[in-house]
Short mmCIF file of C-alpha atoms in Angstrom, two decimals:
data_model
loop_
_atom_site.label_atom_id
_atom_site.label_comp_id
_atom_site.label_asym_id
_atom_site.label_seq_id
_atom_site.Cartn_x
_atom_site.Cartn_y
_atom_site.Cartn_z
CA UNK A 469 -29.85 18.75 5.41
CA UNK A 470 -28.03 21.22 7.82
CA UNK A 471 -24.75 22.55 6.68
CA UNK A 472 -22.85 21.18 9.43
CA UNK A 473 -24.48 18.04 8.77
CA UNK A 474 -23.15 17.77 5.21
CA UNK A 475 -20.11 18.74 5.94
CA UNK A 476 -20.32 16.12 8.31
CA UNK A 477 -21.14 13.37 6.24
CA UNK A 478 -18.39 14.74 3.35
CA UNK A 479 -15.60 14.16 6.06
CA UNK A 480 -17.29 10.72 7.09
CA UNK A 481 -17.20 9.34 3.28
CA UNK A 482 -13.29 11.13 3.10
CA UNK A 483 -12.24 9.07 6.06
CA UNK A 484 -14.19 5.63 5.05
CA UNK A 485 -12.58 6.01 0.69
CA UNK A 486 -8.64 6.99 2.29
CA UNK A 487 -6.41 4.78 1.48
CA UNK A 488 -4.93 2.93 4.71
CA UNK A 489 -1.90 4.71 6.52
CA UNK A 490 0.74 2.68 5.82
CA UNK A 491 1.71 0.40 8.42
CA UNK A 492 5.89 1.56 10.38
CA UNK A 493 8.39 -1.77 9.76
CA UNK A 494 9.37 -3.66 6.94
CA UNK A 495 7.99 -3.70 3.81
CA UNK A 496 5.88 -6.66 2.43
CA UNK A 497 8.67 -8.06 0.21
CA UNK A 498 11.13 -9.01 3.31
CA UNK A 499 8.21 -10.39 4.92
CA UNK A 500 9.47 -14.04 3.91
CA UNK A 501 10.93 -16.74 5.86
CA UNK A 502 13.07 -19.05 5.13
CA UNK A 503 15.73 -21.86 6.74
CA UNK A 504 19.48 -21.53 7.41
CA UNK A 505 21.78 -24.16 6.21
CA UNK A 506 22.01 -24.76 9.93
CA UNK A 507 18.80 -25.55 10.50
CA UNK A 508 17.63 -22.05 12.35
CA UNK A 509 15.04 -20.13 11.19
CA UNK A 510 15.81 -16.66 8.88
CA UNK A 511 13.92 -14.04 8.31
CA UNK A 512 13.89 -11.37 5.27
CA UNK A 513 13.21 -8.25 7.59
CA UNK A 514 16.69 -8.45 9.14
CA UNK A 515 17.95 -7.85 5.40
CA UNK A 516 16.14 -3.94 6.32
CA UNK A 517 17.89 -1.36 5.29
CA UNK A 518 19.53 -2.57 2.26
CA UNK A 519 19.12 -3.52 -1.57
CA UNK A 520 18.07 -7.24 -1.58
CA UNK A 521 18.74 -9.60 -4.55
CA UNK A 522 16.71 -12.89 -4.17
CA UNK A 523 18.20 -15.71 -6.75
CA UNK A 524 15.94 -18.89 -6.27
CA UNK A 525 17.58 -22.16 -7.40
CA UNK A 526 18.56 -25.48 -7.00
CA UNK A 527 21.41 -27.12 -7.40
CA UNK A 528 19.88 -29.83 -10.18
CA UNK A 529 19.58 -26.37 -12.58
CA UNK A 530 22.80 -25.60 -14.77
CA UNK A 531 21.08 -21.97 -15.81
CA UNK A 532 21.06 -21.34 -11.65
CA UNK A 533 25.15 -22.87 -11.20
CA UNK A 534 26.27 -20.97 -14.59
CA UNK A 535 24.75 -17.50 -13.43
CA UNK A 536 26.63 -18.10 -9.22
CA UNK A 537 29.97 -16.19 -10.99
CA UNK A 538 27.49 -12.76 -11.56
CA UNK A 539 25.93 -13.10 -8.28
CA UNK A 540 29.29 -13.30 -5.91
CA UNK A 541 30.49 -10.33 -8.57
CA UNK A 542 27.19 -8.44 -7.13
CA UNK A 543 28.42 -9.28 -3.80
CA UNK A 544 31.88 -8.49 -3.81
CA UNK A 545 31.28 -4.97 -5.92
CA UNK A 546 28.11 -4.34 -3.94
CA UNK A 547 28.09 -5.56 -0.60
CA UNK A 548 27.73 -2.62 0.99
CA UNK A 549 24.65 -1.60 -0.21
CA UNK A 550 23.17 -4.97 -1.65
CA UNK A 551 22.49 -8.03 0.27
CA UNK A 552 22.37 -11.08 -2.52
CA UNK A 553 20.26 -14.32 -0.90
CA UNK A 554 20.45 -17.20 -2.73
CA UNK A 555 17.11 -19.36 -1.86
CA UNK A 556 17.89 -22.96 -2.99
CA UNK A 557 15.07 -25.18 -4.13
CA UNK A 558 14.81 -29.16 -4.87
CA UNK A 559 18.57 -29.57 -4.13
CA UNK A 560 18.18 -32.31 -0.95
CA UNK A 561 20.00 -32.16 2.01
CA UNK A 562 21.34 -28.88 3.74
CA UNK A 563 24.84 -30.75 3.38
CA UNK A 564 24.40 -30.74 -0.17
CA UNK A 565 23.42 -27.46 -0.78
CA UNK A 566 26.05 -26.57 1.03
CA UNK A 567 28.35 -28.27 -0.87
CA UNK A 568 27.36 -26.69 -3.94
CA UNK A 569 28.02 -23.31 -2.38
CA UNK A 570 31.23 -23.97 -1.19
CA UNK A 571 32.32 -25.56 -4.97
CA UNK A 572 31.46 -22.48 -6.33
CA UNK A 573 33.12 -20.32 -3.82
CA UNK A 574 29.43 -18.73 -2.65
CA UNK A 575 30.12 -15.76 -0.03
CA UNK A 576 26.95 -14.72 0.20
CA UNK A 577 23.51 -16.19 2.10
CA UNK A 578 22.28 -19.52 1.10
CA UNK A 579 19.23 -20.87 2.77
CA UNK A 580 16.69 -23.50 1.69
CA UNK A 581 13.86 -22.05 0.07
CA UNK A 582 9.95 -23.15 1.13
CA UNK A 583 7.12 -23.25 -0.84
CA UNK A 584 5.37 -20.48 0.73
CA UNK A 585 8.40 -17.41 -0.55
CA UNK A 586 7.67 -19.16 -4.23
CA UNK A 587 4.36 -18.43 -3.91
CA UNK A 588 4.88 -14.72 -2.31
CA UNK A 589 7.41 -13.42 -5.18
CA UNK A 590 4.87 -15.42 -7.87
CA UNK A 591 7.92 -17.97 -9.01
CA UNK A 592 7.52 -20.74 -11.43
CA UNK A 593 10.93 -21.13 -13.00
CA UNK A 594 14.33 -21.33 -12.25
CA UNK A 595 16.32 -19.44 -11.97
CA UNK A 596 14.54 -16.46 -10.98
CA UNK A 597 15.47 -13.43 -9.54
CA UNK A 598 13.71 -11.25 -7.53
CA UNK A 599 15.75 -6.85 -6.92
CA UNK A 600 13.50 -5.17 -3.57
CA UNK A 601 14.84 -1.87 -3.01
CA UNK A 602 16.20 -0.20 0.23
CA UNK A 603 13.17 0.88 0.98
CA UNK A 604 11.86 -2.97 0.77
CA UNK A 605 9.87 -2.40 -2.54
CA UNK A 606 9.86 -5.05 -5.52
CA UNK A 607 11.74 -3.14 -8.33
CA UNK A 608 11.45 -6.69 -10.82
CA UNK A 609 11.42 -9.72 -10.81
CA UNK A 610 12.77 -12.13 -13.98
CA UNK A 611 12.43 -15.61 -14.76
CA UNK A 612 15.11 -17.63 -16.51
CA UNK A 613 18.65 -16.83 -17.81
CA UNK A 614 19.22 -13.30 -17.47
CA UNK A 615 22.07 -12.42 -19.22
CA UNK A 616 22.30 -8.51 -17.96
CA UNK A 617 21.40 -9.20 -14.38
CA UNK A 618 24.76 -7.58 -13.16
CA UNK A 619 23.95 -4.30 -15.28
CA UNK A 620 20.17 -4.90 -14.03
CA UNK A 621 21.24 -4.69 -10.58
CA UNK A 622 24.38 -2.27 -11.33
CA UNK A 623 21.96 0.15 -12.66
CA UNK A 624 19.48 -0.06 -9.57
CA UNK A 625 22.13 0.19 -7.50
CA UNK A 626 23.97 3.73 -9.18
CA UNK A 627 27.04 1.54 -9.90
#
């Protein structure tokens, strides 16, 4: 084989073994959709450009109503840089989801959840929380009663 040839064939098998470029727009973890309590469609890449907590509950779950106090602290304390999503599951109506919210004095986003973000962040319990970075990457994702999700998230987020 010709030297030009083989170095040829070396760039050839360097091209076809690269990893892909990666692709410009949001990352795969705000690639989720989900439903307004109005009824219009939401989707996670307008939450770009900030820290996203995703709490997935339902309003039949006391663990998901006892930890809504630590998620409107995140909110108030870290609104700025942290957008907190709560992605209610099982829990009827809109109206009554709604309802819940507003008895607990939720300020941040409530939609109703679909089966297809479950199966994206991998949940089978509730609650569960999911933290994607800034830059739209998952940083963890917990199942159950967390009881240091505000230092979690704190921490993440450089207090």
């Amino acid at each position: 084989m010709r030297p030009l040839q083989a170095a040829g064939l070396v760039l050839l098998l360097a091209l076809a073994l690269a990893p892909p470029a990666a692709a410009a727009g949001p990352a795969p973890a705000l690639e989720f959709e989900a439903t307004a309590l109005d009824g219009s469609p939401f989707s996670g890449r307008s939450l770009a450009g900030k820290a996203v907590l995703l709490d997935f509950w339902g309003t039949w779950c006391a663990p998901c109503v006892q930890a809504f106090p630590k998620l409107q602290r995140l909110h108030e304390d870290y609104g700025d840089r942290l957008s907190v999503v709560g992605l209610a599951y099982y829990s009827g109506e809109p109206e009554d989801i709604a309802a819940t919210a507003a008895e607990h004095g939720l300020g941040y986003t409530i939609l109703a959840g679909n089966e297809e973000t479950l199966e994206m962040f991998d949940v089978f319990a509730f609650p569960s929380y999911v933290l994607i970075s800034a830059a739209g990457e998952v940083v963890f994702s917990r199942a159950g009663q967390v009881s240091d999700l505000y230092e979690q998230v704190a921490a993440h987020l450089g207090r």
